[in-house]
Coordinates of C-alpha atoms in Angstrom, one line a residue:
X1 CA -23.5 -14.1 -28.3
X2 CA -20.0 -13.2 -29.9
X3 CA -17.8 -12.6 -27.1
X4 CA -15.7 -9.9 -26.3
X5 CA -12.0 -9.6 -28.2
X6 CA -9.4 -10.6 -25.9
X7 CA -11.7 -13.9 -24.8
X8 CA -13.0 -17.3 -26.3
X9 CA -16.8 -17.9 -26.5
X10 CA -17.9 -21.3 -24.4
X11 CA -21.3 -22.2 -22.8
X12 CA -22.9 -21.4 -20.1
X13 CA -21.2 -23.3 -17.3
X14 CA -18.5 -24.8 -19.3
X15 CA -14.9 -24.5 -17.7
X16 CA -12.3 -21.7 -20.0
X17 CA -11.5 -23.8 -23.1
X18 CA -8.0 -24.4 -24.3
X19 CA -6.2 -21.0 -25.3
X20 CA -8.9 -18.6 -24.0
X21 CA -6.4 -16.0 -22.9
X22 CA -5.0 -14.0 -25.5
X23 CA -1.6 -13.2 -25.7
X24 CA -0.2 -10.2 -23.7
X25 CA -0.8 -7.7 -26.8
X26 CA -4.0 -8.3 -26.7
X27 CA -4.7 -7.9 -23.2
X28 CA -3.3 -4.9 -23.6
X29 CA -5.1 -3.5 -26.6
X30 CA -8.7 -4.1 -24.5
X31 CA -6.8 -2.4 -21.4
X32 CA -6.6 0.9 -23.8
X33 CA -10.4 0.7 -25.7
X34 CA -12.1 3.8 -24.6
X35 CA -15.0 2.9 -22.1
X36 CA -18.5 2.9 -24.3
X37 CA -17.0 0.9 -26.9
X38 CA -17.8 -3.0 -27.4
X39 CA -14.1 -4.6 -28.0
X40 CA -15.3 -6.8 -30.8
X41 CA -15.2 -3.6 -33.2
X42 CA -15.2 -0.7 -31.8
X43 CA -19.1 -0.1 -32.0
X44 CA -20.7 2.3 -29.4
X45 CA -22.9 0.7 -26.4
X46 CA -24.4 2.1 -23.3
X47 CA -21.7 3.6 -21.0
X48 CA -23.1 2.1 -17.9
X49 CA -20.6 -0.2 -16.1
X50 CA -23.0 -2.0 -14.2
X51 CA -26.5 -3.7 -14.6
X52 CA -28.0 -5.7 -17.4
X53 CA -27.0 -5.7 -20.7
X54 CA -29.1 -7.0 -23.7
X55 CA -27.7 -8.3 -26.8
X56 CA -29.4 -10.1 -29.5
X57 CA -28.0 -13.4 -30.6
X58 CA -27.6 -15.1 -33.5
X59 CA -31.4 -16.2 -35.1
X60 CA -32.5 -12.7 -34.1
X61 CA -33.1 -13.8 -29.9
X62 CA -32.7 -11.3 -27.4
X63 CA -31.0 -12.6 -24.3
X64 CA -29.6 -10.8 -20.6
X65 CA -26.0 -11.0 -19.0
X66 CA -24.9 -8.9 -16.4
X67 CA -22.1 -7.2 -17.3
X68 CA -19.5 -6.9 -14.4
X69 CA -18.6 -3.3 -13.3
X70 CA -15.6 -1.8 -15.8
X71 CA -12.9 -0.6 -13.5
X72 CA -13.0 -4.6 -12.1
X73 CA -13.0 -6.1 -15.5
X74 CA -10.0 -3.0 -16.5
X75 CA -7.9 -4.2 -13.1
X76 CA -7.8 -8.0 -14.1
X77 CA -6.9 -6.9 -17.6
X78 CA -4.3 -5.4 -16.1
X79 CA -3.4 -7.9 -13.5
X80 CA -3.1 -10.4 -16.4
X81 CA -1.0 -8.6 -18.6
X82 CA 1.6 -7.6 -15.7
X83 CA 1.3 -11.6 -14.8
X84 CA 2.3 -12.2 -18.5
X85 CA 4.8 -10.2 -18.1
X86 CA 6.8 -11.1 -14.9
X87 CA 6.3 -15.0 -15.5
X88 CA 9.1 -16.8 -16.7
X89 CA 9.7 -17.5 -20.4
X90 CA 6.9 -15.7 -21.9
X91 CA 7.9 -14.0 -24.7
X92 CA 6.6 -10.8 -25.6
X93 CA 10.2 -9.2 -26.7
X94 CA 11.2 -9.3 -30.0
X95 CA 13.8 -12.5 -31.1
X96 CA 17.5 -11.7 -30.8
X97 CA 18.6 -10.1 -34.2
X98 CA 14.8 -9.1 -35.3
X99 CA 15.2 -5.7 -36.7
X100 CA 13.1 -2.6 -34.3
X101 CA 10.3 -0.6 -35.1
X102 CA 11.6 2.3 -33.4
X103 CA 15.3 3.8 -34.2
X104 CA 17.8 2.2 -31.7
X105 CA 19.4 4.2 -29.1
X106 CA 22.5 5.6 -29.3
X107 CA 25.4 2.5 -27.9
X108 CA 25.9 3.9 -24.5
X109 CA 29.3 6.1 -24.0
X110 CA 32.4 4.6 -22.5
X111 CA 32.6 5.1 -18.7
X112 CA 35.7 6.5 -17.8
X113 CA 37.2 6.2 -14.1
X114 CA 35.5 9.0 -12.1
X115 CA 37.4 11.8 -11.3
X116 CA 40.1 11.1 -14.1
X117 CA 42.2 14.2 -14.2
X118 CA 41.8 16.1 -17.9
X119 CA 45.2 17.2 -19.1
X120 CA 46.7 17.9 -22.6
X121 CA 49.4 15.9 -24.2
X122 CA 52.7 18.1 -25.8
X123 CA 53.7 18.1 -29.1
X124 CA 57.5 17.6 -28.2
X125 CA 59.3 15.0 -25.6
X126 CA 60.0 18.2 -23.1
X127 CA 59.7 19.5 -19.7
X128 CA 56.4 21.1 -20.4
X129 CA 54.5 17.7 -21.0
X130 CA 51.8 16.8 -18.6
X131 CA 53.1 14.4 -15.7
X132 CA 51.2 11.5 -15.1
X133 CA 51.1 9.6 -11.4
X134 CA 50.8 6.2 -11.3
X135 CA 47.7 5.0 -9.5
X136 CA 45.6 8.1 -11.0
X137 CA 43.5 8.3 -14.1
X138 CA 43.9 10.6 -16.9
X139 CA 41.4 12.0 -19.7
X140 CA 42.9 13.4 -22.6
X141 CA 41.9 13.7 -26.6
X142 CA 44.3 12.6 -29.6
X143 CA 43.6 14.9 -33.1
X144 CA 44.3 13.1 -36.2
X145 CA 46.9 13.1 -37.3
X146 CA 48.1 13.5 -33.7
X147 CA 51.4 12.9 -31.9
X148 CA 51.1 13.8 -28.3
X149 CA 53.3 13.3 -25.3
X150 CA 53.0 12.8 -21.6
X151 CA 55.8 12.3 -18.8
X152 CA 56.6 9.7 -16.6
X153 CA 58.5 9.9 -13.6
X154 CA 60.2 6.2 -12.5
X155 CA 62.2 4.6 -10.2
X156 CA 65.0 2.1 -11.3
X157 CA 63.5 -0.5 -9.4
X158 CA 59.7 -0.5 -10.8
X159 CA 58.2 -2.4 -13.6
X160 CA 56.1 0.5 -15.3
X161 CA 52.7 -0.1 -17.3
X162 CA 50.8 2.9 -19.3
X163 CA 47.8 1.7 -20.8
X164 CA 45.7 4.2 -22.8
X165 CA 42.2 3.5 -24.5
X166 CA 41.1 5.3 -27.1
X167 CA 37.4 5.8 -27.6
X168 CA 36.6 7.3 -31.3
X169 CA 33.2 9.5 -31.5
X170 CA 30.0 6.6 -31.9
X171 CA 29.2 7.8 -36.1
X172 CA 33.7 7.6 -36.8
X173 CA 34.3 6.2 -40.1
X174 CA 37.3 3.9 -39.2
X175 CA 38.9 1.5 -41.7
X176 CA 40.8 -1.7 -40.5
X177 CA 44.0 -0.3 -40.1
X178 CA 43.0 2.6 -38.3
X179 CA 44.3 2.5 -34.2
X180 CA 46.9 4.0 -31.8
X181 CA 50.6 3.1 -30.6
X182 CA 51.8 3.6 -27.5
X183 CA 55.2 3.8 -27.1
X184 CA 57.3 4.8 -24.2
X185 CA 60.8 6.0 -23.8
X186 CA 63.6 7.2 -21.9
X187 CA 64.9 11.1 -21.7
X188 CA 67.5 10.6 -24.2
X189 CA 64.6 9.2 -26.9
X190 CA 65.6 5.5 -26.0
X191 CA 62.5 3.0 -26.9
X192 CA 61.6 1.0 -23.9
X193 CA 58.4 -1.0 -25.9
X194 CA 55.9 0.3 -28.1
X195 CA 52.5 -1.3 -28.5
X196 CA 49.4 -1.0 -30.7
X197 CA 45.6 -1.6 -31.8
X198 CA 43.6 -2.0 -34.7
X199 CA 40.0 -2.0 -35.3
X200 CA 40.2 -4.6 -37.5
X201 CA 37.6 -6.3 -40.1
X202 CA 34.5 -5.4 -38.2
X203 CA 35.2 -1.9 -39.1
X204 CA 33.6 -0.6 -36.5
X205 CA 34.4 2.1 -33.9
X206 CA 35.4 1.3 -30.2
X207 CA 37.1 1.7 -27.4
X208 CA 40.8 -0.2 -28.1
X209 CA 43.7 -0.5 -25.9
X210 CA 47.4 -0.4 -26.2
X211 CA 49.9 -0.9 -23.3
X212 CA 53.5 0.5 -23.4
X213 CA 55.9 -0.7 -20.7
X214 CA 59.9 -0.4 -18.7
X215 CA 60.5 -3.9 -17.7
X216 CA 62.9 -3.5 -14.5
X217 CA 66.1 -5.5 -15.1
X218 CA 65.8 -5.3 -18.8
X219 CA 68.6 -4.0 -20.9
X220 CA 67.1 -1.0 -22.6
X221 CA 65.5 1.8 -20.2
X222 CA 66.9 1.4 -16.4
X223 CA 67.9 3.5 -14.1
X224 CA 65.7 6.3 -12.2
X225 CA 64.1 9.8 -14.3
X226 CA 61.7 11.2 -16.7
X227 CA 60.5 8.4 -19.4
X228 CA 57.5 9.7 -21.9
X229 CA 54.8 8.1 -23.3
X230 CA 53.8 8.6 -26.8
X231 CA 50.6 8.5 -28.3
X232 CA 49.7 8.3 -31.8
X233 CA 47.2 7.7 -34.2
X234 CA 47.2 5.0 -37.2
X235 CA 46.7 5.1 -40.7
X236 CA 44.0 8.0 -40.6
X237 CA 44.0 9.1 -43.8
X238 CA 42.2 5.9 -44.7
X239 CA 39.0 6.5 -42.2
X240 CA 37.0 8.9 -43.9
X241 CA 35.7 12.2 -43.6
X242 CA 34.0 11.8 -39.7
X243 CA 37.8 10.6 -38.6
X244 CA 39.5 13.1 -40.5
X245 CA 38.2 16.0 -38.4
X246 CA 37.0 14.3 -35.1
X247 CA 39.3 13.7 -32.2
X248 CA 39.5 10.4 -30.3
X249 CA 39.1 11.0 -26.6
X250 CA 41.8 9.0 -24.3
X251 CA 41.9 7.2 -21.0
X252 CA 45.4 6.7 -19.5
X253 CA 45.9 4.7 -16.3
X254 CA 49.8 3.9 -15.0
X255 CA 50.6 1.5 -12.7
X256 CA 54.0 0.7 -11.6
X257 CA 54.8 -3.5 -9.8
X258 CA 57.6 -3.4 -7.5
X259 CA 60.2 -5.8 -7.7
X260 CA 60.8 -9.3 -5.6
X261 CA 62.0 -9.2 -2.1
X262 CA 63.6 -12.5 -3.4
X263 CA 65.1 -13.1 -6.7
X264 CA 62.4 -14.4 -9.4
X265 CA 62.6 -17.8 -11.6
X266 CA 64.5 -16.3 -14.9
X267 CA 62.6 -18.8 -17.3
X268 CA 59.3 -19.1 -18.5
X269 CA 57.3 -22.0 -17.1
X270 CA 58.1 -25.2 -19.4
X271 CA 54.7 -26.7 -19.7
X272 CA 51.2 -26.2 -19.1
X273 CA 48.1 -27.8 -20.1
X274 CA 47.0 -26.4 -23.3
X275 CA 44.1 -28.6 -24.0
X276 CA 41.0 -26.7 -24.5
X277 CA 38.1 -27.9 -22.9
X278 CA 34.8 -29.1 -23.4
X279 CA 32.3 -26.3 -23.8
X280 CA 30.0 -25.6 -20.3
X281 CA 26.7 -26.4 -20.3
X282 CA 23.6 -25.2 -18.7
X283 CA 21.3 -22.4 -18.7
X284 CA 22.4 -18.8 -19.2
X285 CA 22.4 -16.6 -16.7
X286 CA 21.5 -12.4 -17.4
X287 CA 24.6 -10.8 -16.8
X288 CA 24.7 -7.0 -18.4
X289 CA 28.2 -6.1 -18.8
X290 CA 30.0 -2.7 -18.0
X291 CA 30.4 -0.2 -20.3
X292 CA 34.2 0.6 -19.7
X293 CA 37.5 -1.1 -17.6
X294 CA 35.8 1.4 -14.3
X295 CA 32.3 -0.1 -14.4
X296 CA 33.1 -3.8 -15.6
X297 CA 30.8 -6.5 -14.4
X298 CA 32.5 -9.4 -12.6
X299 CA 31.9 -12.7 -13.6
X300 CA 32.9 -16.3 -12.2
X301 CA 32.6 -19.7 -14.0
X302 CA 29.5 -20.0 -15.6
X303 CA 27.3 -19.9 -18.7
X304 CA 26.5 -15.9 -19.3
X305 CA 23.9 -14.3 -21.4
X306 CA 23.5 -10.6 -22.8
X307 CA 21.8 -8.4 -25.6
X308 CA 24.0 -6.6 -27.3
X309 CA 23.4 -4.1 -30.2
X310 CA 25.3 -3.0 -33.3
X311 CA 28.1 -0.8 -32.6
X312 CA 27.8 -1.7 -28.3
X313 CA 30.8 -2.6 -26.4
X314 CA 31.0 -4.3 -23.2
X315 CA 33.2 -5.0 -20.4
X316 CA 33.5 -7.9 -17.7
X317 CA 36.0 -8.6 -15.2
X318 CA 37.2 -12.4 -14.1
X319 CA 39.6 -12.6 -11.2
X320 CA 41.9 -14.9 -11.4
X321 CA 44.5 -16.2 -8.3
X322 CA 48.2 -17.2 -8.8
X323 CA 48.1 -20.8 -10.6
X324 CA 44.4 -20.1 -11.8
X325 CA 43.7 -20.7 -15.7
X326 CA 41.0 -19.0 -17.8
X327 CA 39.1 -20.1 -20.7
X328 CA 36.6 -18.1 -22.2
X329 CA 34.4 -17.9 -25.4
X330 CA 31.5 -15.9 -27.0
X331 CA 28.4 -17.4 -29.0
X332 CA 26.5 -14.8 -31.3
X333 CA 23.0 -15.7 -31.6
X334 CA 20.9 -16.6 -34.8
X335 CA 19.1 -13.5 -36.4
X336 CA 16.9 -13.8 -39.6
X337 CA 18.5 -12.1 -42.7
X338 CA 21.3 -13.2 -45.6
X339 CA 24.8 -12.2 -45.9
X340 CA 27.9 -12.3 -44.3
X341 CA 29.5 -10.0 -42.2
X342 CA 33.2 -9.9 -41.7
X343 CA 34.4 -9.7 -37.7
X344 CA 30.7 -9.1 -36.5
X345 CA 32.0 -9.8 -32.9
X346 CA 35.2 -9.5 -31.2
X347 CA 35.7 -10.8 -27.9
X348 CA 39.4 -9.5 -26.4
X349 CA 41.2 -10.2 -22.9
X350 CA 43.5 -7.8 -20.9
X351 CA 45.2 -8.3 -18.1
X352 CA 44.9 -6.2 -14.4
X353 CA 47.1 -3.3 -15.9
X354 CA 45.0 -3.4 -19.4
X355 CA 47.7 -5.0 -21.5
X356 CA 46.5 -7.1 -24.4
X357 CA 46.6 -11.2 -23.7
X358 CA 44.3 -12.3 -26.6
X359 CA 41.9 -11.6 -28.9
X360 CA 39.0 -13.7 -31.1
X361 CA 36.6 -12.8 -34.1
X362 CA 33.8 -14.4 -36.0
X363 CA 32.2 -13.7 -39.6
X364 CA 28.7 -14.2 -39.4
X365 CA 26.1 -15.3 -41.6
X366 CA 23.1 -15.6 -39.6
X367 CA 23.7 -18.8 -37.7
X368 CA 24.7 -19.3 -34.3
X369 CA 28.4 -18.7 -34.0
X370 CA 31.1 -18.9 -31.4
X371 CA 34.4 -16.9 -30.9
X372 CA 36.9 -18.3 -28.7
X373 CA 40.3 -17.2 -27.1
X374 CA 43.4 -19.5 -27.9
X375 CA 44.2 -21.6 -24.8
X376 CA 45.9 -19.5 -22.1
X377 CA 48.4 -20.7 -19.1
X378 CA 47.8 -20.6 -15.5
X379 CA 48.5 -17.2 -14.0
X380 CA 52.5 -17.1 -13.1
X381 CA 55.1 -14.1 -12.4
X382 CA 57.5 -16.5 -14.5
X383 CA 55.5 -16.0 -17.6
X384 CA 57.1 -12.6 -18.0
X385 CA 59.4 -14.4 -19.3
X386 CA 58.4 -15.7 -22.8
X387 CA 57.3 -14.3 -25.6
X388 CA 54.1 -14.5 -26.8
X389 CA 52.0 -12.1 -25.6
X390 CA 49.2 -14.6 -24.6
X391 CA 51.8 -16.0 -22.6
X392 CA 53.9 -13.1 -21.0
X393 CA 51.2 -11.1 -20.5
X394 CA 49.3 -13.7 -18.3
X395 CA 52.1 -12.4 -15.6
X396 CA 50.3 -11.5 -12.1
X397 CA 47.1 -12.2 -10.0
X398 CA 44.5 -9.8 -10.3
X399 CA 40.9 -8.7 -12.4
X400 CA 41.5 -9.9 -15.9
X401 CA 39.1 -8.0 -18.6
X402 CA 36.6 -9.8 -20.8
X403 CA 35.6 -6.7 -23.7
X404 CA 32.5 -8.4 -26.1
X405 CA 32.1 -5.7 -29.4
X406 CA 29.7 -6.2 -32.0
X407 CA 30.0 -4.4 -35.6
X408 CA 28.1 -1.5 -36.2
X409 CA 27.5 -3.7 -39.8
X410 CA 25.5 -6.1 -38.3
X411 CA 22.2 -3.5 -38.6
X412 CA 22.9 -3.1 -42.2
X413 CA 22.1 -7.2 -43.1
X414 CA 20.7 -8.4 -39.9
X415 CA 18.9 -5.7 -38.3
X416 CA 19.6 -3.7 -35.5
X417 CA 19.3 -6.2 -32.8
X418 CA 19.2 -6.5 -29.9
X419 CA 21.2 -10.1 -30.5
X420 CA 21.9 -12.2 -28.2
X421 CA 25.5 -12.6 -27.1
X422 CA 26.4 -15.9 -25.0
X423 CA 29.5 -15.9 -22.5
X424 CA 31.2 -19.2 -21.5
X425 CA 33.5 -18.7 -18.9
X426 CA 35.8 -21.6 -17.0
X427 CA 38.4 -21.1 -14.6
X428 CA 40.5 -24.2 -14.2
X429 CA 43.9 -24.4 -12.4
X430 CA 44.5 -24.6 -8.7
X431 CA 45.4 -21.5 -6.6
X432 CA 48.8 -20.8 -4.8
X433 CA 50.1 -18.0 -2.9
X434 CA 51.9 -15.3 -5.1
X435 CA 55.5 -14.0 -5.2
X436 CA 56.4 -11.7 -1.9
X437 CA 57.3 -7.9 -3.2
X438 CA 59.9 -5.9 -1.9
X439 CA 57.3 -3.1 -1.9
X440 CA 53.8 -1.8 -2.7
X441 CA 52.1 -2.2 -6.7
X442 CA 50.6 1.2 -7.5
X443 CA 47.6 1.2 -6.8
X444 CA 48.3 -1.4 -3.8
X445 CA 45.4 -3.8 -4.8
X446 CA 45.8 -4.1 -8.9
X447 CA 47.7 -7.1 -8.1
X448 CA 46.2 -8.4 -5.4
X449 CA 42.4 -10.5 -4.6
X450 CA 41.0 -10.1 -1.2
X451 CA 38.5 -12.5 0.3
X452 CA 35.5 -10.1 0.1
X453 CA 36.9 -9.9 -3.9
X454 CA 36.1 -13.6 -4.3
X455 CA 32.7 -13.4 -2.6
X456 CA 31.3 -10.2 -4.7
X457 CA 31.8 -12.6 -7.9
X458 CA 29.0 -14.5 -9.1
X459 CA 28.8 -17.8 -10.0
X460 CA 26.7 -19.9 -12.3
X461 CA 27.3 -23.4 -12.3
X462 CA 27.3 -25.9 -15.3
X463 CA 24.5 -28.2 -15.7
X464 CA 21.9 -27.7 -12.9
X465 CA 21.5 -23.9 -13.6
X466 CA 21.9 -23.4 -10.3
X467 CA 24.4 -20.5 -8.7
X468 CA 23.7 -17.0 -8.4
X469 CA 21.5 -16.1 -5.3
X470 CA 19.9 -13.5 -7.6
X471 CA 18.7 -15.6 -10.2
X472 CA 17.0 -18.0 -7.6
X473 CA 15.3 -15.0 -6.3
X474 CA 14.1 -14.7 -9.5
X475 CA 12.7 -18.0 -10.5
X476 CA 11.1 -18.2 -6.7
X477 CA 9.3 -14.5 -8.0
X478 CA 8.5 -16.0 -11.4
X479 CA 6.4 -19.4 -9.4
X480 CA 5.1 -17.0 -7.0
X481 CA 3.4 -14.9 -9.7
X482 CA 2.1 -17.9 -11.7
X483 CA 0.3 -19.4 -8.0
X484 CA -1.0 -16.2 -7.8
X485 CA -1.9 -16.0 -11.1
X486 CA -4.3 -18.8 -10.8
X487 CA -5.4 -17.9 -7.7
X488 CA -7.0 -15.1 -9.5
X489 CA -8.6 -17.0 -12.2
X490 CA -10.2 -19.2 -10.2
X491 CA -11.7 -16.7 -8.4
X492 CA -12.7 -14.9 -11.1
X493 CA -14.2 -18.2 -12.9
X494 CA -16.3 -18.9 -9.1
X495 CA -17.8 -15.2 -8.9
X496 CA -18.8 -15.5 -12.8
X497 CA -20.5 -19.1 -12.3
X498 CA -22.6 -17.3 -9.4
X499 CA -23.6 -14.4 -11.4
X500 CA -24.6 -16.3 -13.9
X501 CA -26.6 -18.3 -11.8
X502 CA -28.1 -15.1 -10.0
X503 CA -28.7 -14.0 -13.6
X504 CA -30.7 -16.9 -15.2
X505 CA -32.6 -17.0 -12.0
X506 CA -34.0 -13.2 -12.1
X507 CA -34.6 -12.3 -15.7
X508 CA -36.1 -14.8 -18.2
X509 CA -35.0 -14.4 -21.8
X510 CA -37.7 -12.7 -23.9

């Protein structure tokens, strides 16, 4: 008798052979066949769930089977595709980097903070530009073309930081020397600093970041007053026709760092151990990042895994102590296809008041490939004191940003993903007790890691796999369902011996 699709013909008897289960697919295709069809082809039979059912074998002999009632033999199907499912490495997704049947969802939009305040930016350095608090979030848009100014508000003792992200519309033509400055200055039209931030050779559209800043003690910019902030777009006339009439909206978030109730080491820390270390090992742990600086996952050391697709950005957060060092890299996975695309991933850092620290890209060619950021120093307030920005801006404790972006060019050569994106994070250094302010940081805890800080951040450690409580809850769910997975089969197999006992017993074959 040919058996039913979805299982493997064996005698009368005889244990399940070797690969009798089908995959989940097919379990699922016999889930969905209409009751009064015969899963080998389709072909109508009696509608009748229960009772004998009389086939003719091969050689033209008529035989009996019971046939086991529908809605039973429907719920195991079920029950073993759901098992399929939840157990622990079965695959049923497609391969990171295989292109979708379906058109990909749009990449998710960037959360800004909730309950940012929307105001609009001047067109001149004057009394009539919007004022923006430190510790309070702002939403704003930039036009092309766009200069636009906002007002400021300092003491002569405080250290000033205006951070603004610019998110461009999802479908923006950008080229790789489109971007924003930032730029901040004093009421006579002094500069303080000026920053910016280029999309670069991925040539793809995302949220970047530029910091302007008033270093207290410096010699340009002190005293107490109005300051402005400038904001202006880069090199638009090379982004195309979606850029030239779309408007990038903006997130602005000042902070202002109080100076020392002591006076502070005036040179930069000497040496440091710049030695990059050896690559962690161990299985990847899921870890889904944020999708903007308010909704940024946390992450501790550890080997981290995500799915990213074309054109997605995402956002992590590692706190770091006084004397802590990171070290932090990002492996894009294998995807079938040929070519090469030019910065297919970017992996940036920023520090607790969004400043830039370092950056990393990778052209990609298909194969496995890893991005990593240059080695960085332990976390010191004496580092404000050099000059390279990987250096300076490494300057006080707090959440330091991980931001992965992969290149809307990717779907073109290598499908639309999802690929798989690989996080290695290590924190080495040992921790200390910060400087003592004369005041409070605004906000009061941008600066600063509380106990209950530490414990919310998970942890995966190298080698054993073990670490976060959340993935053992999941391995302990993934065991459980394969016990009582078999559990089921072998109480399926018993009743079926039985009936088929019953069955040979009652009705002789004609």
């Amino acid at each position: 008798m040919r058996a039913p699709d979805g299982w493997v013909s064996r005698r009368p008897g005889a244990p399940p052979a070797p690969g009798a289960f089908r995959t989940g697919a097919a379990i699922a295709r016999m889930a969905e066949r209409r009751p009064g069809q015969d899963g080998a082809r389709g072909r109508e039979r009696p509608s009748d769930d229960r009772g004998w059912w009389r086939v003719r074998a091969r050689g033209g002999t008529t035989a009996w089977t019971w046939r086991r009632a529908g809605a039973a033999r429907r719920a195991l199907v079920l029950l073993l595709g759901a098992a399929l499912v939840l157990l622990p490495g079965t695959a049923l997704a497609l391969p990171a980097g295989a292109p979708a049947a379906a058109a990909p969802a749009a990449p998710a939009p960037y959360a800004f903070v909730p309950g940012a305040r929307t105001v609009a930016g001047a067109q001149r350095p004057t009394a009539d530009a919007a004022l923006l608090d430190p510790g309070r979030a702002y939403r704003s848009s930039l036009p092309r073309d766009g200069r636009l100014f906002y007002r400021l508000r300092l003491t002569a003792e405080a250290t000033a930081y205006v951070p603004v992200t610019a998110v461009p519309p999802a479908d923006t033509t950008v080229s790789a020397t489109d971007g924003i400055r930032v730029s901040l200055q004093d009421a006579k039209g002094t500069p303080c600093s000026y920053a910016s931030t280029r999309f670069g050779a991925g040539l793809s559209p995302r949220p970047v970041t530029a910091l302007a800043q008033r270093d207290a003690g410096k010699a340009l910019c002190q005293g107490p007053g109005t300051y402005y902030v400038l904001v202006e777009r880069l090199d638009a006339e090379g982004s195309g026709a979606a850029a030239r009439t779309g408007r990038w909206d903006l997130e602005i978030t000042p902070a202002t760092e109080p100076g020392l109730a002591q006076a502070g080491p005036s040179t930069a820390p000497q040496t440091w151990d710049s030695a990059t270390p050896a690559p962690l090992t161990g299985t990847a742990r899921d870890r889904p990042g944020g999708t903007g600086f308010s909704t940024a996952r946390p992450l501790g050391q550890g080997v981290w895994r995500t799915a990213l697709a074309p054109g997605e950005t995402r956002f992590y957060k590692v706190p770091l102590d006084w004397g802590r060092q990171l070290h932090a890299s990002a492996e894009l996975g294998g995807a079938a296809g040929h070519g090469y695309v030019g910065g297919a991933l970017d992996l940036s850092l920023h520090n607790p008041v969004r400043g830039y620290v370092d950056d990393a890209a990778l052209g990609y060619t298909g194969a496995p490939k890893t991005a990593a950021l240059a080695p960085l120093p332990p976390v010191e307030y004496a580092n404000r004191q050099a000059v390279p920005a990987a250096v300076t801006s490494v300057r006080f404790a707090g959440d330091y940003y991980l931001v992965v972006h992969l290149s809307t060019r990717l779907a073109g050569t290598f499908g639309r993903g999802p690929f798989e994106v690989t996080l290695r994070v290590r924190v080495g250094g040992r921790a200390h007790a910060g400087p003592a302010y004369a005041g409070r940081p605004v906000p009061a805890d941008v600066f600063t890691l509380t106990e209950q800080d530490r414990e919310a951040v998970p942890v995966a450690a190298a080698g054993d796999g073990t670490g976060h409580r959340a993935m053992r809850l999941l391995a302990a769910g993934g065991i459980g369902t394969g016990t009582a997975l078999l559990l089921l089969l072998g109480g399926w197999t018993l009743a079926a011996r039985r009936a088929h006992a019953r069955a040979s017993a009652q009705k002789p074959i004609a």
